[in-house]
Phi, psi and omega in degrees: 000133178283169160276337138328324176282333174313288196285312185303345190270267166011305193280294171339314177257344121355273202277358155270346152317305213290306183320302189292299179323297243239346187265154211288107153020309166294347176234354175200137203245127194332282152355284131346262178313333179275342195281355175284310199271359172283326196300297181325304184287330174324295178304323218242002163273034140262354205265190174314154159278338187282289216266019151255348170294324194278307193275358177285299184299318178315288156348254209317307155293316171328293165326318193276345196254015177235128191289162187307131195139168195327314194304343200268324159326302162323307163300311189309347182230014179298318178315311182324297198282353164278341153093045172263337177302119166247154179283020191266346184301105146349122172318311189278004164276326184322311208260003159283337185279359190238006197258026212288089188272151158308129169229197194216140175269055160257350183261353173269150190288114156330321166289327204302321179089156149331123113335129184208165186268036196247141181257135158323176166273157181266188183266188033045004173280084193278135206273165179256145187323336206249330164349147198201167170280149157242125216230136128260126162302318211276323188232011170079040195263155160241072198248190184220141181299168142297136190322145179082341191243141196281118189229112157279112173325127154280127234296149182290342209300324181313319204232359197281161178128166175283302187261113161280129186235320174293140174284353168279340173299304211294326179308306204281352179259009153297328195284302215293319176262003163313291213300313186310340178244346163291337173299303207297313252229014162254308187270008165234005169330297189248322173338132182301142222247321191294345189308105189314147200224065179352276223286009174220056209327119150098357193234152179254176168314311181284017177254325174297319180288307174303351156299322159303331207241310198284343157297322168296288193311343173280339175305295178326284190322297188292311182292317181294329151296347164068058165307161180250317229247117191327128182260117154283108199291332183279356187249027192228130176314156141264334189060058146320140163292149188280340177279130145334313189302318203253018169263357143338271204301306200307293178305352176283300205282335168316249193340329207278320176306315186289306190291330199274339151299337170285297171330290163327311184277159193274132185313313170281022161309123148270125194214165177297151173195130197310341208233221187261299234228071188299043187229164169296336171295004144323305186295334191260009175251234192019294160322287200318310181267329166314296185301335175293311174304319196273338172284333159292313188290322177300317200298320166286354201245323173272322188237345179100006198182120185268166206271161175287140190245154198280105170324289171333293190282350172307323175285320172280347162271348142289327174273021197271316186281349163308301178301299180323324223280318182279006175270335181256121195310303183288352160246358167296325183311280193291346186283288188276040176235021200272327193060077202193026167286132169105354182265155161260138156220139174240127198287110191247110184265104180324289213279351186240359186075006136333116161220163196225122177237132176242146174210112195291135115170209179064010188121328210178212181219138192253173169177142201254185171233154183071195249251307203090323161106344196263155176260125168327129165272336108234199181209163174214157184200145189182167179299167179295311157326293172309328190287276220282348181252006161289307184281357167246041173034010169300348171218157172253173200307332181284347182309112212292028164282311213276145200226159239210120208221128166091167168328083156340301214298279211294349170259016191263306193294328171302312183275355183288306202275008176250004197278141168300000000 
């Protein structure tokens, strides 16, 4: 089934659930409206929990493509009553996807036009090993300082949370990933482009960049286009350079184009988006957390050792796969098939004092920030870097950063059933 058809199904059993929920007695007889919207939610507690995570989000951009006011309200709460809201959503995704603030097209730049994934050619201007970002928001730049000279990332601490809203969170966590793709695009700059990527069984350094790079481009597209409606990031060009050697350069121009669209939009724009958080600060949290993990696999892949990622965004970038996790079908399948209800598991980051409380059941998992007030069925604790590339299997559970409290068994299943 396409996706146009998806959304056109989508928009239909909306606005008629709103319709039926919302009409007056004198016009529809009580009765009725409940054996209809019971009949619905009865049919649709046969799907998946994952392909009700699909039809929850579908609802919701529909609802979102309607202006503000009761009728949008209305919509906004059809998941509910089909009962596709389930208890497996994480609380702090609920309520960021459910947090829909007015936003305005005064933060997109009058110029820009549709967006499209096609690059520019890039220059050959290779960043120095020593380089830091030099960022203008205003124009999107991607440029490298002068020897000596010093630019401080701004701290994640600024943007940690599931929803980024300010626009000054949303510049830094464009900054953050400006500096994070000039490291990849220094360190695979002269790399044999064929070089194997241990932590991405089957893939080279130039499979790892063009992953990167068809990621900017997929950003550019949706935001400069404000899709409402799902985008395949594999169904949009790259314009690759034809030598492997010069996609360093690509992904630099790749990048410069993305942030600078991002840069523009107002963090609470809404658009479709694969996750929890249909707005544009998605995307730039997304961006964030891809370079950091794929910036590890080069460092591990080229030197044997990834360099330590700055925790703050080591947190916000777990809890950004946390918030994901249950919108992807391949890993919603299998978690709500862990048989593992009612156990816990806790995430502990040594160095900033962070915890992650997870809680199986119902379909799926919920997961909290602190303690919860609950006792672990287990637990694992490590720095937050290491904690977040543990979850992304970059490193395994036996690796002796990580120290390890409680039933072993639920935390093997867990990353068994969450690997990518």
């Amino acid at each position: 089934m396409s996706d146009a058809l998806l959304s056109a199904l989508a928009d239909a059993l909306a606005e008629l659930v709103a319709t039926v929920d919302t009409s007056d007695d004198e016009v529809l007889d009580p009765d009725t409206a409940v054996s209809w919207l019971e009949g619905a939610s009865h049919t649709l507690s046969g799907l998946s929990p994952a392909d009700r995570h699909v039809l929850d989000g579908l609802v919701r951009q529909a609802a979102l493509r309607r202006p503000e006011g009761p009728r949008r309200d209305a919509l906004l709460r059809v998941p509910r009553h089909l009962g596709a809201t389930t208890s497996d959503r994480p609380t702090p995704a609920f309520r960021a996807a459910t947090d829909f603030r007015p936003a305005t097209d005064s933060h997109l730049a009058a110029d820009s036009g549709p967006a499209t994934a096609s690059r520019s050619k890039p220059a050959a201007v290779r960043p120095t090993a020593a380089a830091t970002t030099a960022v203008s928001p205003a124009a999107g730049s991607l440029a490298t300082a002068s020897p000596g000279t010093a630019h401080a990332v701004p701290a994640a601490a600024c943007f940690a949370g599931f929803a980024v809203s300010s626009e000054a969170a949303h510049v830094a966590v464009c900054d953050a990933v400006a500096e994070r793709v000039l490291r990849f695009a220094d360190l695979v700059w002269d790399a044999d482009p064929a070089t194997e990527v241990p932590t991405c069984p089957g893939w080279t350094l130039a499979d790892l960049t063009r992953h990167l790079g068809a990621l900017h481009g997929w950003t550019e597209h949706v935001i400069g286009t404000r899709a409402a409606v799902r985008v395949r990031a594999g169904d949009l060009p790259l314009d690759l350079p034809g030598d492997p050697a010069a996609y360093g350069g690509w992904l630099m121009a790749g990048a410069k184009e993305a942030l600078a669209v991002l840069r523009a939009a107002d963090p609470d724009l809404p658009v479709w988006s694969p996750g929890a958080d249909p707005h544009a600060r998605y995307y730039a949290r997304r961006l964030l957390s891809e370079v950091v993990v794929h910036l590890a696999d080069a460092e591990l892949a080229l030197g044997g050792a990834a360099d330590p990622i700055d925790p703050r965004t080591a947190v916000d970038a777990m809890d950004h796969f946390l918030g994901d996790a249950p919108y992807i079908p391949w890993i919603a399948e299998p978690v709500a098939h862990l048989d593992r209800d009612g156990a816990v598991l806790r995430l502990t980051a040594r160095d900033t004092g962070d915890v992650r409380t997870l809680t199986f059941g119902g379909g799926g998992f919920t997961w909290i920030r602190g303690n919860g007030g609950t006792e672990a069925t287990a637990g694992v604790e490590a720095d937050a870097g290491e904690l977040l590339l543990l979850l992304h299997r970059r490193y395994g559970a036996d690796d002796r950063r990580f120290t390890h409290t409680g039933d072993r068994d639920l935390l093997d299943d867990w990353l068994s059933a969450t690997a990518l």
